[in-house]
Coordinates of C-alpha atoms in Angstrom, one line a residue:
M228 CA 169.4 10.2 56.0
A229 CA 168.8 7.7 58.7
N230 CA 165.3 9.0 59.1
L231 CA 164.4 8.4 55.4
H232 CA 162.3 5.3 54.7
G233 CA 160.8 3.8 51.6
Y234 CA 157.3 4.6 50.5
G235 CA 154.8 2.4 52.2
E236 CA 157.3 1.1 54.8
Y237 CA 155.3 2.6 57.6
Q238 CA 151.6 3.1 57.7
P239 CA 150.5 6.7 58.2
D240 CA 148.8 7.5 61.5
Y241 CA 145.5 8.6 60.0
Q242 CA 145.1 5.1 58.4
Q243 CA 145.8 3.4 61.7
R244 CA 143.1 5.6 63.3
R245 CA 140.6 4.6 60.6
Q246 CA 141.0 0.9 61.4
Q247 CA 138.1 0.0 63.7
R248 CA 138.1 -2.9 66.0
T249 CA 135.4 -5.5 65.6
L250 CA 133.4 -7.4 68.2
H251 CA 135.7 -10.4 67.5
D252 CA 138.7 -8.3 68.5
Y253 CA 137.1 -7.4 71.8
F254 CA 135.5 -10.7 72.8
G255 CA 137.1 -13.4 70.6
D256 CA 135.2 -16.5 69.7
S257 CA 133.0 -16.2 72.8
I258 CA 130.9 -13.5 71.1
K259 CA 129.5 -16.3 68.9
R260 CA 127.6 -17.6 71.9
F261 CA 125.6 -14.4 72.0
P262 CA 122.3 -14.8 70.0
F263 CA 121.8 -12.8 66.8
I264 CA 124.8 -10.6 67.3
G265 CA 127.3 -13.4 67.4
A266 CA 126.2 -14.8 64.0
Q267 CA 127.0 -11.5 62.3
V268 CA 130.6 -11.2 63.6
V269 CA 132.4 -13.5 61.1
K270 CA 130.9 -13.0 57.6
T271 CA 132.1 -12.7 54.0
N272 CA 132.7 -9.3 52.5
P273 CA 129.2 -8.0 51.6
R274 CA 130.5 -6.9 48.2
Q275 CA 131.1 -10.5 47.3
M276 CA 127.5 -11.6 48.2
H277 CA 124.4 -12.0 46.1
Y278 CA 121.3 -10.1 46.9
Y279 CA 119.6 -13.0 48.8
E280 CA 122.8 -13.7 50.6
M281 CA 122.9 -10.1 51.8
L282 CA 119.2 -10.4 53.0
Q283 CA 120.0 -13.5 55.0
N284 CA 123.2 -11.9 56.4
N285 CA 121.2 -8.9 57.7
Y286 CA 118.0 -10.5 58.9
F287 CA 118.7 -14.3 59.4
P288 CA 122.5 -14.5 59.9
G289 CA 122.3 -17.7 61.9
Y290 CA 120.0 -19.6 59.6
K291 CA 121.0 -22.8 57.8
I292 CA 119.0 -25.2 55.7
Q293 CA 120.0 -28.3 57.6
S294 CA 118.8 -27.0 61.0
V295 CA 116.1 -27.5 63.7
T296 CA 114.7 -24.1 62.5
T297 CA 113.9 -25.7 59.1
L298 CA 112.3 -28.7 60.9
A299 CA 110.1 -26.3 62.9
I300 CA 109.1 -24.4 59.8
F301 CA 108.3 -27.8 58.1
V302 CA 106.1 -28.8 61.1
Y303 CA 104.2 -25.5 61.0
T304 CA 103.7 -25.7 57.2
L305 CA 102.5 -29.3 57.3
L306 CA 100.0 -28.6 60.1
F307 CA 98.8 -25.4 58.5
T308 CA 98.2 -27.3 55.2
L309 CA 96.3 -30.1 57.0
C310 CA 94.2 -27.6 58.8
I311 CA 93.4 -25.9 55.4
F312 CA 92.1 -29.1 54.0
G313 CA 90.2 -29.7 57.3
G314 CA 88.1 -26.6 56.9
I315 CA 88.4 -22.8 56.7
E316 CA 86.1 -19.9 57.5
K317 CA 84.5 -18.6 54.3
Q318 CA 83.8 -15.2 55.9
G319 CA 87.0 -14.9 57.9
Q320 CA 90.5 -13.7 57.1
F321 CA 92.6 -15.2 54.3
L322 CA 92.9 -19.0 54.9
E323 CA 91.5 -18.6 58.4
I324 CA 91.0 -22.1 60.0
N325 CA 87.7 -22.8 61.6
D326 CA 87.4 -23.7 65.3
A327 CA 86.4 -27.4 64.8
T328 CA 89.6 -28.0 62.7
L329 CA 91.8 -26.2 65.3
L330 CA 90.3 -28.2 68.1
S331 CA 90.7 -31.6 66.3
H332 CA 94.4 -30.7 65.6
G333 CA 95.3 -29.9 69.2
G334 CA 94.0 -26.4 70.0
L335 CA 94.1 -25.7 73.7
V336 CA 90.8 -25.5 75.7
T337 CA 91.2 -24.6 79.3
N338 CA 88.3 -26.8 80.6
Q339 CA 89.8 -29.8 78.9
I340 CA 93.2 -29.1 80.6
K341 CA 91.6 -28.7 84.0
N342 CA 88.8 -31.4 83.9
E343 CA 90.0 -34.0 81.4
F344 CA 93.8 -33.6 82.0
M345 CA 94.6 -33.2 78.3
F346 CA 98.0 -31.7 78.9
Q347 CA 99.2 -32.6 75.5
Q348 CA 97.4 -29.5 74.3
L349 CA 100.0 -27.4 76.0
F350 CA 102.5 -28.7 73.3
T351 CA 100.2 -29.2 70.3
S352 CA 98.7 -25.7 70.5
I353 CA 102.3 -24.2 70.0
F354 CA 102.4 -25.5 66.3
L355 CA 99.0 -24.3 65.1
S356 CA 98.4 -21.1 63.1
R357 CA 95.1 -19.2 63.0
D358 CA 95.3 -17.9 59.4
F359 CA 97.9 -17.2 56.7
Y360 CA 99.0 -13.9 58.2
H361 CA 99.6 -15.6 61.5
Y362 CA 101.5 -18.4 59.8
F363 CA 103.7 -15.9 57.9
C364 CA 104.6 -14.0 61.0
I365 CA 105.5 -17.1 62.9
I366 CA 107.8 -18.3 60.1
F367 CA 109.4 -14.9 60.0
F368 CA 110.2 -14.8 63.7
L369 CA 111.4 -18.4 63.6
L370 CA 114.0 -17.4 61.0
I371 CA 115.1 -14.5 63.1
L372 CA 115.0 -15.7 66.7
L373 CA 115.1 -19.5 66.7
S374 CA 117.9 -19.7 64.1
S375 CA 120.0 -17.2 66.1
F376 CA 119.6 -19.2 69.3
E377 CA 120.4 -22.4 67.4
Y378 CA 123.6 -20.8 66.0
A379 CA 124.7 -19.5 69.4
S380 CA 123.7 -22.3 71.7
G381 CA 123.0 -25.4 69.6
P382 CA 119.8 -27.0 68.3
I383 CA 118.9 -28.8 71.5
I384 CA 118.9 -25.7 73.7
A385 CA 117.2 -23.6 71.0
I386 CA 114.3 -26.0 70.5
S387 CA 114.1 -26.5 74.3
L388 CA 113.7 -22.8 74.9
Y389 CA 111.0 -22.6 72.2
I390 CA 108.9 -25.6 73.2
F391 CA 109.1 -25.3 77.0
S392 CA 108.5 -21.5 77.0
G393 CA 105.4 -22.1 74.9
A394 CA 104.1 -25.0 77.0
M395 CA 104.8 -23.3 80.4
G396 CA 103.3 -20.0 79.1
A397 CA 100.2 -22.0 77.9
L398 CA 100.0 -23.5 81.4
F399 CA 100.2 -20.1 83.1
G400 CA 97.6 -18.7 80.7
S401 CA 95.3 -21.7 81.4
S402 CA 95.6 -21.1 85.1
I403 CA 94.2 -17.6 84.6
N404 CA 91.7 -18.3 81.8
C405 CA 89.9 -21.0 83.9
C406 CA 86.5 -22.4 83.1
T407 CA 86.2 -21.4 79.5
D408 CA 85.7 -23.3 76.3
L409 CA 87.6 -20.8 74.1
I410 CA 90.3 -22.3 71.8
Y411 CA 93.7 -20.8 72.3
L412 CA 96.8 -21.1 70.1
H413 CA 100.2 -20.6 71.6
A414 CA 102.6 -20.1 68.8
N415 CA 102.9 -16.5 69.8
T416 CA 103.6 -17.6 73.4
A417 CA 106.6 -19.6 72.2
I418 CA 107.9 -16.5 70.2
Y419 CA 107.5 -14.4 73.4
G420 CA 109.6 -17.1 75.1
L421 CA 112.5 -16.5 72.7
I422 CA 112.2 -12.7 73.2
G423 CA 112.4 -13.3 77.0
A424 CA 115.4 -15.6 76.4
F425 CA 117.2 -12.8 74.6
F426 CA 116.7 -10.6 77.6
G427 CA 118.0 -13.4 79.8
C428 CA 121.1 -13.7 77.6
I429 CA 121.9 -10.0 78.2
I430 CA 121.7 -10.4 81.9
L431 CA 123.6 -13.7 81.8
N432 CA 126.5 -12.1 79.9
W433 CA 126.4 -8.7 81.6
C434 CA 129.9 -9.0 83.2
S435 CA 131.4 -10.4 79.9
L436 CA 130.1 -7.3 78.0
E437 CA 131.9 -5.0 80.4
V438 CA 134.8 -5.1 78.0
L439 CA 132.8 -2.9 75.6
N440 CA 130.6 -0.5 77.7
E441 CA 129.2 1.1 74.5
M442 CA 127.7 -2.2 73.5
R443 CA 126.4 -2.9 77.0
A444 CA 124.7 0.6 77.1
F445 CA 123.2 0.0 73.7
L446 CA 121.8 -3.4 74.7
C447 CA 120.4 -2.0 77.9
C448 CA 118.6 0.8 76.1
F449 CA 117.3 -1.6 73.4
M450 CA 116.1 -4.0 76.1
W451 CA 114.0 -1.4 77.9
I452 CA 112.6 0.0 74.7
L453 CA 111.7 -3.5 73.5
L454 CA 110.3 -4.5 76.9
T455 CA 108.1 -1.4 77.0
F456 CA 106.8 -2.1 73.5
V457 CA 106.1 -5.8 74.2
L458 CA 104.2 -4.9 77.5
V459 CA 102.1 -2.2 75.9
I460 CA 101.2 -4.3 72.9
T461 CA 100.4 -7.4 75.0
L462 CA 98.5 -5.8 77.8
S463 CA 96.5 -3.6 75.5
A464 CA 95.3 -6.6 73.5
I465 CA 92.0 -8.2 74.1
N466 CA 92.1 -11.7 75.5
T467 CA 89.8 -13.2 72.8
N468 CA 89.4 -16.5 71.1
H469 CA 92.7 -17.9 69.8
N470 CA 94.8 -15.1 71.5
D471 CA 95.9 -15.6 75.1
K472 CA 97.8 -12.5 76.3
Y473 CA 98.4 -14.1 79.8
G474 CA 100.0 -17.1 78.1
Q475 CA 102.3 -14.7 76.2
I476 CA 103.4 -13.1 79.4
G477 CA 104.0 -16.5 80.9
G478 CA 106.0 -17.5 77.9
F479 CA 108.1 -14.4 78.2
I480 CA 108.8 -15.0 81.9
T481 CA 109.6 -18.7 81.2
G482 CA 112.0 -17.9 78.4
F483 CA 113.8 -15.3 80.6
F484 CA 114.4 -17.7 83.5
L485 CA 115.1 -20.7 81.3
S486 CA 117.7 -18.9 79.3
L487 CA 119.5 -18.0 82.5
A488 CA 119.4 -21.7 83.5
I489 CA 120.5 -23.5 80.3
V490 CA 122.0 -21.1 77.8
P491 CA 125.9 -21.3 77.8
P492 CA 127.4 -17.9 78.7
M493 CA 130.2 -16.2 76.9
N494 CA 132.5 -16.7 79.8
Q495 CA 132.1 -18.9 82.9
G496 CA 132.6 -17.3 86.4
S497 CA 131.0 -16.8 89.7
Y498 CA 128.5 -14.3 88.4
E499 CA 127.3 -16.7 85.7
D500 CA 127.0 -19.5 88.2
K501 CA 124.8 -17.4 90.4
A502 CA 122.7 -16.4 87.4
K503 CA 122.1 -20.0 86.6
I504 CA 121.1 -20.8 90.2
F505 CA 118.8 -17.8 90.1
G506 CA 117.3 -19.0 86.8
W507 CA 116.6 -22.6 87.9
T508 CA 115.2 -21.4 91.3
F509 CA 112.7 -19.0 89.9
L510 CA 111.8 -21.2 86.9
G511 CA 110.8 -23.9 89.4
I512 CA 108.8 -21.5 91.5
F513 CA 107.0 -20.2 88.5
A514 CA 106.2 -23.7 87.2
F515 CA 105.0 -24.7 90.7
I516 CA 102.7 -21.7 91.0
S517 CA 101.2 -22.2 87.5
T518 CA 100.5 -25.9 88.2
L519 CA 99.0 -25.1 91.6
M520 CA 96.8 -22.4 90.2
I521 CA 95.3 -24.6 87.5
I522 CA 94.6 -27.3 90.1
V523 CA 93.1 -25.1 92.8
I524 CA 91.2 -22.5 90.8

């Protein structure tokens, strides 16, 4: 009789085996410092969400209305609206801005960077959109990538990654596209910087992810697939007016090194300290080479 227990006093073994551990169980609150994945860890029961809340939870888990992401979207929307009133191509794509308007609002021209030292174009060209489709894609990636970095690392680090990756990528592209009067827009370059920053976060937190080898293997495979896709799409593109594929490569490289340097890791140790030194060192070398090339060439 001593072995008899009341119903429900002990949980059957099969129910214990069905209870799966979450990422929060493995990593604790430190997983919140990993972009995109960390924002999905602690969420309300999906059955209690409305349809639009479920969309946000799946695609933009780190987005909030009062955020630097909303501010960036507002800037893009304002400049795109002003450019529409400035002039559009009647025979072009839907709401395609003409070159004169893009140039007057800060589009980048390599000859003006090299000969007239108009380095402000490195920053202004980040916030310009070519047409409505380009504008829509930029807003979509801002909601996904910039909001996730803002949730994980804070608004200052997130906007620093975005702007400086775009500007340094534009500088690198200008050093290769020398002696041309083509107008380049570098919103895509800044987006490539955030993609490179996500790769940098994987490397930065590599030792911390050792607790869950399955997740580390998944991120490793995802990283190589995404890298192959990005390189094939970028290198196969034609370097035409408005599109600077060399700038996009430069933005990716800058975002990678800059994330190693300034993004807070999940855990702080000797490996993370060496990764930050590595990031600062090669970021400085890359910036020096890009500046030297645009001066000498």
